Coordinates of C-alpha atoms in Angstrom, one line a residue:
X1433 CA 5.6 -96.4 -5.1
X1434 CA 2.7 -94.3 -5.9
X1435 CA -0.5 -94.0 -4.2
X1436 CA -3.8 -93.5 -6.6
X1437 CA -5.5 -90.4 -5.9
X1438 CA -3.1 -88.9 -3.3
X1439 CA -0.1 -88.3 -6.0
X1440 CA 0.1 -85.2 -8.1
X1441 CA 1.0 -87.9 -11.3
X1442 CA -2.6 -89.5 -11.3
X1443 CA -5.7 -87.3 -12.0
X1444 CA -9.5 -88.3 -12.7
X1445 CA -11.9 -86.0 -14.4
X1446 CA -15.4 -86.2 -16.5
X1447 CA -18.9 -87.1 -15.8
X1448 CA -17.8 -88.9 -12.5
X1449 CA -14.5 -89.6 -10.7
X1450 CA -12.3 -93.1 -10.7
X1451 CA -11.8 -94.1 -6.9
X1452 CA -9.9 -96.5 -5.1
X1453 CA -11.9 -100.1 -5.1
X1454 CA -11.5 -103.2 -2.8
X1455 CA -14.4 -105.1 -5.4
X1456 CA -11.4 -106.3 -7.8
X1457 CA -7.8 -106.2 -7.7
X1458 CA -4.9 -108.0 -9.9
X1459 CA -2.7 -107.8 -6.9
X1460 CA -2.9 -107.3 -3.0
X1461 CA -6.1 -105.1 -1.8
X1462 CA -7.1 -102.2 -4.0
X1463 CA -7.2 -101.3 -7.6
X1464 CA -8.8 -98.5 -9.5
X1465 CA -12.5 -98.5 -10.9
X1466 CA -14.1 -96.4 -13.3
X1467 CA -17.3 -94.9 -12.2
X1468 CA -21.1 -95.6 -12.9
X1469 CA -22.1 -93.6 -15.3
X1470 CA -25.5 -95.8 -16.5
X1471 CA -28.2 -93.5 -16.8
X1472 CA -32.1 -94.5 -17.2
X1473 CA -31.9 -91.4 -20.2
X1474 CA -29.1 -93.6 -21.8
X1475 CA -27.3 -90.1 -22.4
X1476 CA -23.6 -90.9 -23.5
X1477 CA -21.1 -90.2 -20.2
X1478 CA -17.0 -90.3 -20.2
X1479 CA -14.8 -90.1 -17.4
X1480 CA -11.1 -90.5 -17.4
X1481 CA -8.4 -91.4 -15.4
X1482 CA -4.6 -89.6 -16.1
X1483 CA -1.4 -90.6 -15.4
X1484 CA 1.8 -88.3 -16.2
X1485 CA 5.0 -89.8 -16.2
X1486 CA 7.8 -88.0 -14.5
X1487 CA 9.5 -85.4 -17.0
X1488 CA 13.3 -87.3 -15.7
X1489 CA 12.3 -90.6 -16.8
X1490 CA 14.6 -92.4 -19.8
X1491 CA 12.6 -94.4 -22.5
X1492 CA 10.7 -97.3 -20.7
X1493 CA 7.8 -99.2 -20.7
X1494 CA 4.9 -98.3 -18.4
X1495 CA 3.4 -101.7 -17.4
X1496 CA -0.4 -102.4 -15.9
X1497 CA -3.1 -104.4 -15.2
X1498 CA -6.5 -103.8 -16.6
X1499 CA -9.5 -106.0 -16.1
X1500 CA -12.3 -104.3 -18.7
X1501 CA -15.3 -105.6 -18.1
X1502 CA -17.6 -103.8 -20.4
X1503 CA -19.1 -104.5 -23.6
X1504 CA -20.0 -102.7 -26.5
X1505 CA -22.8 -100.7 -27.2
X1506 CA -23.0 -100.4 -23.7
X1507 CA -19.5 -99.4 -22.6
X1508 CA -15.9 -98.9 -23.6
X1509 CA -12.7 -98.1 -22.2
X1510 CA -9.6 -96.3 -24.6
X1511 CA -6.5 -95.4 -23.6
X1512 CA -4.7 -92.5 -25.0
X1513 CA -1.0 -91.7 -24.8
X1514 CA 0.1 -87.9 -25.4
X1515 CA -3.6 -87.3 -26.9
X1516 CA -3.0 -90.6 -29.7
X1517 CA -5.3 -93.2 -29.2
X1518 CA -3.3 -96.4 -28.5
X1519 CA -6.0 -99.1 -28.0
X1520 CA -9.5 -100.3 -27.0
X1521 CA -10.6 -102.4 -24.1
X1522 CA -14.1 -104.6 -24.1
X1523 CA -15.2 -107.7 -23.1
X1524 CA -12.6 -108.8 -20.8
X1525 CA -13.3 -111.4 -17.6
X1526 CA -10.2 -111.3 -16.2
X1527 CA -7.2 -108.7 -15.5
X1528 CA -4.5 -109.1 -18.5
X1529 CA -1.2 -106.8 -18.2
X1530 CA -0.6 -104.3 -21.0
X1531 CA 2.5 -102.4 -21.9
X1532 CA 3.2 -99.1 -23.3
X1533 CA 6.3 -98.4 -24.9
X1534 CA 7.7 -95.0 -24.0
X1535 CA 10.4 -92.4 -25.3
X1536 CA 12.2 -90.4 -22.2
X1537 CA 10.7 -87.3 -21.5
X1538 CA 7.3 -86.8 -20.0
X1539 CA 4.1 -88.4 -21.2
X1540 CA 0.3 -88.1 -20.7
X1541 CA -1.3 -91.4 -20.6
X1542 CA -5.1 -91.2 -20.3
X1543 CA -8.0 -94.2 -19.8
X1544 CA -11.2 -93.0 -21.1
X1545 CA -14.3 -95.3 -20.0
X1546 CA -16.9 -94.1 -22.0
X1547 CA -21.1 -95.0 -21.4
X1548 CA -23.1 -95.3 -24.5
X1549 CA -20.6 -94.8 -26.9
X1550 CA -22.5 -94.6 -29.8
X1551 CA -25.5 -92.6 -28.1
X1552 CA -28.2 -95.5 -28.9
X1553 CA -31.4 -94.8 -27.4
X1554 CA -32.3 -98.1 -26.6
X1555 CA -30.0 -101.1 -25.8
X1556 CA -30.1 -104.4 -26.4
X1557 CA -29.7 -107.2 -23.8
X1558 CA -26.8 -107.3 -22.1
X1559 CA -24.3 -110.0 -22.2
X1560 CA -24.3 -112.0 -18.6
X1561 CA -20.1 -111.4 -18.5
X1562 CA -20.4 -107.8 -19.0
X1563 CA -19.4 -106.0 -15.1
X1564 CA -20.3 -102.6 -16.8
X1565 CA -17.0 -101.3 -14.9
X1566 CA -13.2 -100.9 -15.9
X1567 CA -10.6 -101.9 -13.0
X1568 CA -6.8 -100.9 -13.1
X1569 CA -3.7 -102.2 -11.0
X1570 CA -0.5 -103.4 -11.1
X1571 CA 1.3 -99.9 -12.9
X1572 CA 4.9 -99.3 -13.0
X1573 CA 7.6 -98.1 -15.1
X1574 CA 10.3 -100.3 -16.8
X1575 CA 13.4 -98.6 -17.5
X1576 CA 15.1 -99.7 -21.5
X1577 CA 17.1 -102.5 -20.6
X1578 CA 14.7 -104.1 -17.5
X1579 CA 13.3 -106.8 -19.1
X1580 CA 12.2 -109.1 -16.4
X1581 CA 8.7 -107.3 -14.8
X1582 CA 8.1 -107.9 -10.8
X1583 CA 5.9 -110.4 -9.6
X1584 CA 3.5 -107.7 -8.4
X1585 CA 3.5 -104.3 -7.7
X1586 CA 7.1 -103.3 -6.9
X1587 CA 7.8 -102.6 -3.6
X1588 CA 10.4 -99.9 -3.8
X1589 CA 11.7 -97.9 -6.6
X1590 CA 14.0 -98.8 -9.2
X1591 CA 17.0 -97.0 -9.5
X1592 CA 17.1 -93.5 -11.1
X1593 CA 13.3 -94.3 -11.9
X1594 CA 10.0 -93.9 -9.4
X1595 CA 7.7 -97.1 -9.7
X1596 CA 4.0 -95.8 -9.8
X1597 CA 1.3 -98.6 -8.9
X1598 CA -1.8 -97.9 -7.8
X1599 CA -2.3 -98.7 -4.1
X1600 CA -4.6 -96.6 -1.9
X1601 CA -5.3 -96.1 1.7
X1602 CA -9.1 -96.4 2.5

């Protein structure tokens, strides 16, 4: 089990940094947020969270929880795995789990939440479901051949793997 930002795995760069929230979580206390990067000059901001898988990991799946709560033009959030874009997350209410499908070996996945996307200068009104803020919880790893995911976070690792979720002490 992995603590987010203490482990050398998870890393946050950009206009501001992704911390540790108690606002939202999928599961238990804390999850990650994306930072506030609204800005009265509308000027387009990114900030990213990274996760690198460990270099002795088999093929898997990396498994989260992501509760996107922002809406285009305002906001985005992409996700990026070994510098390919994979999706795009708006307009969500609620967390939903996602899964990545990975070959063994290490791998460099990266959430990009992105302000202004489009660099309008002028926006229209917002939608009243739009939280303006990306949450993530709930990541592990799946080994090939697990197919039955925990209930939550896992609480120890599973054999010959190590079971990242983001946890984090106040």
């Amino acid at each position: 089990q992995g603590t987010f930002p203490d482990d050398p795995e998870w890393s946050t760069k950009g206009d501001g940094v992704w911390a540790p929230t108690t606002e939202r979580a999928n599961s238990g206390v804390y999850s990650i947020k994306s930072p506030q990067l609204s800005n009265d000059d509308f000027t387009p901001q990114s900030a990213n969270v990274t996760f690198n898988t460990n270099p002795s990991w088999g093929a898997g799946t990396l498994v989260f929880s992501v509760l996107a709560g922002v809406n285009m033009p305002f906001d985005d959030l992409l996700y990026y795995v070994d510098g390919q874009m994979r999706g795009q997350f708006t307009e969500k209410t609620d967390f939903e789990s996602q899964q990545i499908q990975l070959g063994p070996g290490p791998h460099e996945i990266v959430f990009s939440y992105r302000y202004n996307p489009v660099g309008l200068g002028v926006f229209p009104p917002e939608s009243p479901d739009r939280i303006g803020a990306v949450y993530i919880d709930d990541v592990y790893f799946l080994p090939s051949g697990v197919t039955i995911a925990p209930a939550g976070p896992p609480a120890s690792s599973i054999p010959g793997t190590a079971s990242p979720t983001v946890s984090a002490s106040p």
